[in-house]
Short mmCIF file of C-alpha atoms and ligand atoms in Angstrom, two decimals:
data_model
loop_
_atom_site.label_atom_id
_atom_site.label_comp_id
_atom_site.label_asym_id
_atom_site.label_seq_id
_atom_site.Cartn_x
_atom_site.Cartn_y
_atom_site.Cartn_z
CA UNK A 1 16.22 35.61 0.14
CA UNK A 2 18.13 37.51 -2.19
CA UNK A 3 16.02 39.42 -4.96
CA UNK A 4 17.71 36.60 -7.48
CA UNK A 5 16.51 33.82 -5.99
CA UNK A 6 12.78 35.70 -5.60
CA UNK A 7 12.71 36.26 -9.13
CA UNK A 8 13.79 32.79 -9.95
CA UNK A 9 11.01 31.39 -7.66
CA UNK A 10 8.62 33.95 -9.39
CA UNK A 11 9.22 32.84 -12.93
CA UNK A 12 9.25 28.87 -11.73
CA UNK A 13 5.67 29.96 -10.72
CA UNK A 14 4.95 31.57 -13.80
CA UNK A 15 6.38 28.29 -15.53
CA UNK A 16 4.20 25.97 -13.58
CA UNK A 17 0.88 28.43 -13.84
CA UNK A 18 1.31 28.02 -17.66
CA UNK A 19 0.84 24.21 -17.63
CA UNK A 20 -2.67 23.12 -17.12
CA UNK A 21 -3.37 19.75 -19.21
CA UNK A 22 -2.26 16.37 -17.97
CA UNK A 23 0.33 15.67 -20.50
CA UNK A 24 1.66 19.52 -20.24
CA UNK A 25 2.47 18.89 -16.45
CA UNK A 26 3.69 15.01 -16.70
CA UNK A 27 6.02 16.57 -19.43
CA UNK A 28 7.41 19.37 -16.78
CA UNK A 29 7.37 16.89 -14.18
CA UNK A 30 9.44 14.34 -16.02
CA UNK A 31 11.93 16.89 -16.96
CA UNK A 32 12.21 18.04 -13.46
CA UNK A 33 12.85 14.71 -12.45
CA UNK A 34 15.50 13.97 -15.26
CA UNK A 35 17.06 17.17 -14.35
CA UNK A 36 17.68 15.67 -11.08
CA UNK A 37 19.13 12.39 -12.20
CA UNK A 38 16.40 10.49 -11.21
CA UNK A 39 16.80 6.81 -12.71
CA UNK A 40 13.30 6.29 -13.62
CA UNK A 41 12.02 9.71 -13.82
CA UNK A 42 9.64 8.88 -16.81
CA UNK A 43 7.60 6.28 -14.77
CA UNK A 44 7.73 8.00 -11.42
CA UNK A 45 6.38 11.26 -12.61
CA UNK A 46 3.17 9.04 -14.10
CA UNK A 47 2.94 6.67 -11.19
CA UNK A 48 3.08 10.49 -9.12
CA UNK A 49 0.42 12.04 -11.10
CA UNK A 50 -1.62 9.01 -11.05
CA UNK A 51 -1.52 8.90 -7.73
CA UNK A 52 -2.50 12.56 -7.20
CA UNK A 53 -5.30 11.89 -9.52
CA UNK A 54 -6.21 8.56 -7.83
CA UNK A 55 -6.41 7.07 -11.77
CA UNK A 56 -4.39 4.46 -13.33
CA UNK A 57 -1.44 5.44 -15.31
CA UNK A 58 -3.50 4.05 -18.80
CA UNK A 59 -5.79 7.08 -17.85
CA UNK A 60 -2.81 9.87 -18.02
CA UNK A 61 -2.41 8.93 -21.89
CA UNK A 62 -6.24 8.33 -22.74
CA UNK A 63 -6.84 11.99 -21.50
CA UNK A 64 -3.89 14.20 -22.53
CA UNK A 65 -5.80 17.16 -22.71
CA UNK A 66 -7.62 17.20 -19.83
CA UNK A 67 -7.20 20.33 -17.33
CA UNK A 68 -5.83 19.29 -14.02
CA UNK A 69 -7.31 21.50 -11.02
CA UNK A 70 -4.93 24.07 -9.30
CA UNK A 71 -4.84 21.76 -6.08
CA UNK A 72 -4.23 18.75 -7.88
CA UNK A 73 -1.34 20.70 -10.19
CA UNK A 74 0.32 21.95 -6.56
CA UNK A 75 0.47 18.68 -5.15
CA UNK A 76 1.89 17.24 -8.08
CA UNK A 77 4.61 19.43 -7.96
CA UNK A 78 4.81 19.65 -4.53
CA UNK A 79 5.50 15.50 -4.73
CA UNK A 80 7.92 15.99 -7.61
CA UNK A 81 9.96 18.29 -5.35
CA UNK A 82 9.90 15.17 -2.93
CA UNK A 83 10.84 13.16 -5.15
CA UNK A 84 13.91 15.32 -6.42
CA UNK A 85 15.12 15.40 -2.67
CA UNK A 86 15.48 11.72 -2.83
CA UNK A 87 11.92 10.72 -0.95
CA UNK A 88 11.38 7.25 -1.88
CA UNK A 89 8.76 6.91 -4.65
CA UNK A 90 6.83 4.36 -2.18
CA UNK A 91 6.76 6.95 0.64
CA UNK A 92 5.18 9.98 -1.61
CA UNK A 93 2.75 7.55 -3.25
CA UNK A 94 1.76 6.12 0.32
CA UNK A 95 2.21 2.17 -0.73
CA UNK A 96 4.15 -0.79 -1.97
CA UNK A 97 3.21 -3.90 -3.77
CA UNK A 98 4.60 -7.01 -2.07
CA UNK A 99 4.06 -10.43 -3.63
CA UNK A 100 1.36 -9.27 -5.71
CA UNK A 101 -0.22 -7.02 -2.89
CA UNK A 102 -0.49 -3.55 -2.02
CA UNK A 103 0.92 -2.48 1.11
CA UNK A 104 0.49 0.93 2.86
CA UNK A 105 3.99 2.38 3.76
CA UNK A 106 5.02 5.55 5.62
CA UNK A 107 8.37 6.66 6.88
CA UNK A 108 7.91 4.59 9.84
CA UNK A 109 8.51 1.57 7.91
CA UNK A 110 10.86 -0.11 5.71
CA UNK A 111 9.63 -0.26 2.32
CA UNK A 112 8.92 -3.74 1.47
CA UNK A 113 11.96 -4.99 -1.02
CA UNK A 114 11.19 -7.78 -3.77
CA UNK A 115 14.07 -9.96 -2.40
CA UNK A 116 12.22 -10.44 0.77
CA UNK A 117 9.49 -12.23 -1.20
CA UNK A 118 11.94 -15.20 -1.43
CA UNK A 119 11.01 -15.78 2.43
CA UNK A 120 7.24 -16.64 1.13
CA UNK A 121 8.56 -18.75 -1.85
CA UNK A 122 10.93 -20.51 0.66
CA UNK A 123 8.10 -21.15 2.88
CA UNK A 124 5.46 -22.37 0.10
CA UNK A 125 8.24 -24.78 -0.80
CA UNK A 126 7.91 -26.32 2.57
CA UNK A 127 4.45 -26.85 2.28
CA UNK A 128 4.38 -30.54 2.39
CA UNK A 129 6.95 -30.93 4.81
CA UNK A 130 5.79 -32.34 8.27
CA UNK A 131 8.63 -31.12 10.11
CA UNK A 132 7.44 -27.15 8.97
CA UNK A 133 3.42 -27.78 8.63
CA UNK A 134 1.33 -30.01 10.92
CA UNK A 135 -1.98 -29.67 12.18
CA UNK A 136 -0.83 -27.46 14.72
CA UNK A 137 1.30 -24.45 13.39
CA UNK A 138 1.57 -20.85 14.09
CA UNK A 139 3.77 -18.74 12.47
CA UNK A 140 5.53 -15.25 13.98
CA UNK A 141 7.16 -12.55 11.88
CA UNK A 142 9.86 -11.06 13.93
CA UNK A 143 10.67 -7.22 13.40
CA UNK A 144 7.28 -7.19 11.28
CA UNK A 145 7.49 -3.55 9.83
CA UNK A 146 4.81 -2.90 7.58
CA UNK A 147 3.45 -6.23 8.07
CA UNK A 148 4.29 -7.58 4.36
CA UNK A 149 5.76 -11.09 5.62
CA UNK A 150 3.00 -11.63 8.32
CA UNK A 151 -0.02 -10.43 6.02
CA UNK A 152 1.33 -11.97 3.09
CA UNK A 153 1.72 -15.34 5.05
CA UNK A 154 -1.89 -15.14 6.46
CA UNK A 155 -2.98 -14.61 2.80
CA UNK A 156 -0.88 -17.58 1.10
CA UNK A 157 -0.69 -20.14 4.01
CA UNK A 158 -4.22 -19.33 5.88
CA UNK A 159 -5.54 -22.70 6.22
CA UNK A 160 -2.30 -23.98 7.17
CA UNK A 161 -1.41 -22.01 9.95
CA UNK A 162 -3.43 -21.82 12.87
CA UNK A 163 -2.54 -18.29 14.11
CA UNK A 164 -0.11 -15.62 13.47
CA UNK A 165 1.96 -13.17 15.74
CA UNK A 166 3.72 -10.38 14.48
CA UNK A 167 6.20 -8.41 16.96
CA UNK A 168 8.02 -4.87 16.26
CA UNK A 169 10.21 -2.54 18.94
CA UNK A 170 8.50 0.06 17.21
CA UNK A 171 4.71 1.18 17.80
CA UNK A 172 4.33 3.18 14.88
CA UNK A 173 5.29 0.52 12.58
CA UNK A 174 2.83 -2.07 14.53
CA UNK A 175 -0.14 0.65 13.56
CA UNK A 176 0.70 0.19 9.80
CA UNK A 177 1.17 -3.63 10.02
CA UNK A 178 -2.20 -3.35 11.69
CA UNK A 179 -3.81 -1.44 8.91
CA UNK A 180 -2.49 -3.24 6.32
CA UNK A 181 -3.83 -6.53 7.92
CA UNK A 182 -7.06 -4.84 8.06
CA UNK A 183 -7.19 -3.70 4.45
CA UNK A 184 -6.40 -7.33 3.41
CA UNK A 185 -9.22 -8.79 6.12
CA UNK A 186 -6.72 -11.05 8.10
CA UNK A 187 -6.15 -8.81 11.06
CA UNK A 188 -8.35 -11.60 13.25
CA UNK A 189 -5.85 -14.06 12.77
CA UNK A 190 -2.68 -12.03 13.61
CA UNK A 191 -1.83 -10.84 17.30
CA UNK A 192 0.22 -7.80 17.28
CA UNK A 193 3.16 -7.71 19.95
CA UNK A 194 5.02 -4.56 21.10
CA UNK A 195 8.44 -5.03 22.23
CA UNK A 196 12.35 -6.22 22.12
CA UNK A 197 12.88 -9.51 20.14
CA UNK A 198 11.48 -12.33 21.90
CA UNK A 199 10.51 -10.54 25.33
CA UNK A 200 6.88 -9.88 24.33
CA UNK A 201 6.91 -14.21 23.10
CA UNK A 202 8.11 -14.89 26.55
CA UNK A 203 5.61 -12.46 28.31
CA UNK A 204 2.76 -14.44 26.35
CA UNK A 205 4.64 -18.14 26.18
CA UNK A 206 1.42 -20.04 27.32
CA UNK A 207 -0.03 -18.86 24.15
CA UNK A 208 2.53 -21.22 22.16
CA UNK A 209 2.31 -24.60 24.40
CA UNK A 210 -0.74 -25.83 22.56
CA UNK A 211 1.32 -25.82 19.10
CA UNK A 212 3.60 -28.29 17.81
CA UNK A 213 5.48 -26.39 14.85
CA UNK A 214 6.27 -22.63 14.89
CA UNK A 215 7.40 -20.86 11.75
CA UNK A 216 9.49 -17.99 11.99
CA UNK A 217 10.24 -15.15 9.76
CA UNK A 218 12.75 -12.49 10.48
CA UNK A 219 14.17 -9.90 8.45
CA UNK A 220 15.49 -8.17 11.36
CA UNK A 221 17.79 -4.94 10.74
CA UNK A 222 21.12 -6.55 9.07
CA UNK A 223 23.44 -3.54 7.40
CA UNK A 224 26.88 -2.56 8.63
CA UNK A 225 27.14 1.19 9.12
CA UNK A 226 29.61 1.39 6.14
CA UNK A 227 27.34 -0.29 4.19
CA UNK A 228 24.43 2.06 4.95
CA UNK A 229 26.81 5.01 4.52
CA UNK A 230 27.29 3.92 1.09
CA UNK A 231 23.76 3.77 0.00
CA UNK A 232 21.89 7.20 0.09
CA UNK A 233 18.88 5.81 -1.80
CA UNK A 234 17.77 4.18 1.43
CA UNK A 235 18.97 7.26 4.07
CA UNK A 236 15.17 8.72 4.08
CA UNK A 237 14.23 4.96 5.48
CA UNK A 238 14.01 4.44 9.52
CA UNK A 239 17.96 3.69 10.43
CA UNK A 240 16.73 1.45 13.25
CA UNK A 241 14.99 -0.97 10.45
CA UNK A 242 18.16 -1.04 8.76
CA UNK A 243 21.31 -0.76 11.13
CA UNK A 244 22.27 -4.14 12.94
CA UNK A 245 25.51 -3.05 14.39
CA UNK A 246 28.99 -4.32 14.03
CA UNK A 247 29.06 -6.78 10.83
CA UNK A 248 25.37 -6.58 10.84
CA UNK A 249 24.42 -9.53 13.17
CA UNK A 250 23.76 -8.23 16.58
CA UNK A 251 20.10 -8.48 16.58
CA UNK A 252 20.07 -11.55 14.82
CA UNK A 253 22.59 -13.08 17.09
CA UNK A 254 20.50 -12.11 20.48
CA UNK A 255 17.49 -13.56 18.52
CA UNK A 256 18.62 -16.82 17.76
CA UNK A 257 20.29 -17.22 21.76
CA UNK A 258 16.28 -16.25 22.78
CA UNK A 259 15.10 -18.82 20.46
CA UNK A 260 17.08 -21.20 21.96
CA UNK A 261 15.72 -20.53 25.65
CA UNK A 262 12.19 -20.65 23.61
CA UNK A 263 12.78 -24.13 22.63
CA UNK A 264 13.87 -25.38 25.96
CA UNK A 265 10.60 -23.81 27.33
CA UNK A 266 8.25 -25.13 24.94
CA UNK A 267 9.70 -27.60 22.90
CA UNK A 268 8.30 -26.89 19.38
CA UNK A 269 9.52 -27.53 16.12
CA UNK A 270 11.36 -24.41 14.86
CA UNK A 271 11.46 -23.82 10.93
CA UNK A 272 13.24 -20.20 10.80
CA UNK A 273 13.58 -18.09 7.43
CA UNK A 274 15.68 -15.46 8.04
CA UNK A 275 16.96 -12.63 5.25
CA UNK A 276 20.61 -11.86 5.17
CA UNK A 277 23.25 -10.12 3.55
CA UNK A 278 25.34 -12.81 1.35
CA UNK A 279 28.43 -11.69 3.03
CA UNK A 280 27.06 -12.96 6.21
CA UNK A 281 26.63 -16.38 4.92
CA UNK A 282 29.69 -17.95 7.28
CA UNK A 283 28.94 -15.81 10.42
CA UNK A 284 24.98 -16.79 10.62
CA UNK A 285 26.37 -20.30 10.24
CA UNK A 286 29.03 -20.01 12.90
CA UNK A 287 26.19 -18.32 15.09
CA UNK A 288 23.27 -20.83 14.34
CA UNK A 289 26.06 -23.86 15.13
CA UNK A 290 26.88 -22.75 18.15
CA UNK A 291 23.48 -22.08 19.45
CA UNK A 292 21.63 -25.09 17.71
CA UNK A 293 24.30 -27.78 16.90
CA UNK A 294 23.12 -30.44 14.73
CA UNK A 295 20.07 -28.36 13.31
CA UNK A 296 19.45 -28.60 9.37
CA UNK A 297 20.43 -25.26 8.10
CA UNK A 298 19.99 -24.21 4.10
CA UNK A 299 20.47 -21.08 2.01
CA UNK A 300 18.71 -19.70 -0.83
CA UNK A 301 19.89 -17.60 -3.18
CA UNK A 302 18.25 -14.84 -5.08
CA UNK A 303 17.81 -14.40 -9.09
CA UNK A 304 21.36 -12.57 -9.33
CA UNK A 305 22.68 -16.01 -7.23
CA UNK A 306 23.43 -14.10 -4.32
CA UNK A 307 22.57 -15.85 -0.83
CA UNK A 308 19.96 -14.20 0.66
CA UNK A 309 17.90 -16.34 2.92
CA UNK A 310 18.78 -18.96 5.54
CA UNK A 311 16.51 -21.40 6.22
CA UNK A 312 16.69 -23.24 9.79
CA UNK A 313 15.09 -26.66 11.17
CA UNK A 314 15.40 -27.64 14.86
C1 LIG B 401 14.76 -4.85 7.96
S1 LIG B 401 12.97 -3.90 8.39
C2 LIG B 401 11.98 -5.47 8.19
C3 LIG B 401 10.44 -4.86 8.11
C4 LIG B 401 9.57 -5.95 7.33
N1 LIG B 401 9.60 -7.52 7.96
C5 LIG B 401 10.11 -6.25 5.74
O1 LIG B 401 10.63 -7.21 5.48
O2 LIG B 401 9.75 -5.46 5.07
C6 LIG B 401 13.13 -4.56 10.43
C7 LIG B 401 12.19 -4.37 11.45
O3 LIG B 401 12.49 -4.58 12.60
C8 LIG B 401 12.23 -4.11 13.46
N2 LIG B 401 13.14 -4.28 14.70
C9 LIG B 401 14.32 -3.55 14.85
N3 LIG B 401 14.95 -3.95 16.13
C10 LIG B 401 14.06 -4.63 16.69
C11 LIG B 401 13.98 -5.34 17.79
N4 LIG B 401 14.83 -5.19 18.76
N5 LIG B 401 12.74 -5.96 18.21
C12 LIG B 401 11.81 -6.16 17.38
N6 LIG B 401 11.71 -5.73 16.05
C13 LIG B 401 12.75 -4.90 15.57
C14 LIG B 401 12.32 -2.58 12.97
O4 LIG B 401 11.35 -1.67 13.58
C15 LIG B 401 11.79 -2.91 11.72
O5 LIG B 401 10.44 -2.63 11.60
#
């Protein structure tokens, strides 16, 4: 390290050492994030500090003169540094809200997105539809990640669904989804299966023969390489949770094909709720119609009017 850099680092340390109260620390944290062009710099600094103190954001404003311990201050500035380097806020504080519930997240799982909540809304709209919910309904969440979809479904549709299944190819993601199911007291009704798409389901196919209906939620990776390259804000999230090959639809293509085999073997009524990219609507229609001619196919738009969810019944 050059002597100029050493002096700069010492000066920086001196600066940090001189701020000790909540309001001073917060002010400095906000300034650092602002200088690094972090869009919601003030909110992020507040959330990070309240996370470090395990306190509410209100606490920071009610006790501005409170002194921070050296340890807490060091953790806060280390977190601010991570945020400046582009680590998403959810990974720093370790959780993200989805449908009003808190979910643990770490770098092994995709951070749940607000638009994915549309899948839960769409299922809820079919609550009284006998081709989706009967007395004998199970739910499968393919590519469960943090478990936000399966856990929220278990919390919302508890009495309407007999059993839940969650599949992911990533063992570490499954651990997080299990942890989230435990946090929300629904792990007893969810089976966590490790494997590639429907493979673990085919392996356990007998378990499905007692059901009439299967609801399937899937937010499989659907981005193209080009979309991924243009979005630096997602580069800290696992690429295997985002990239879907050419046109982004490789996984959905394989999945829909496997579902056709599943339908042949079980004869269950399937209701499929898929998150897609708005630009994929025509290709998704083509894939679904070629495997399930005559199926019922609807699309749901997000609040910006973009098609985000495909709903398929067959
Ligand atoms: C876009 S993330 C969605 C996570 C979560 N369902 C959500 O909505 O936030 C996609 C998930 O699919 C999983 N995945 C990717 N390829 C898979 C495969 N071949 N079989 C099963 N899961 C897969 C990834 O590990 C990741 O957890």
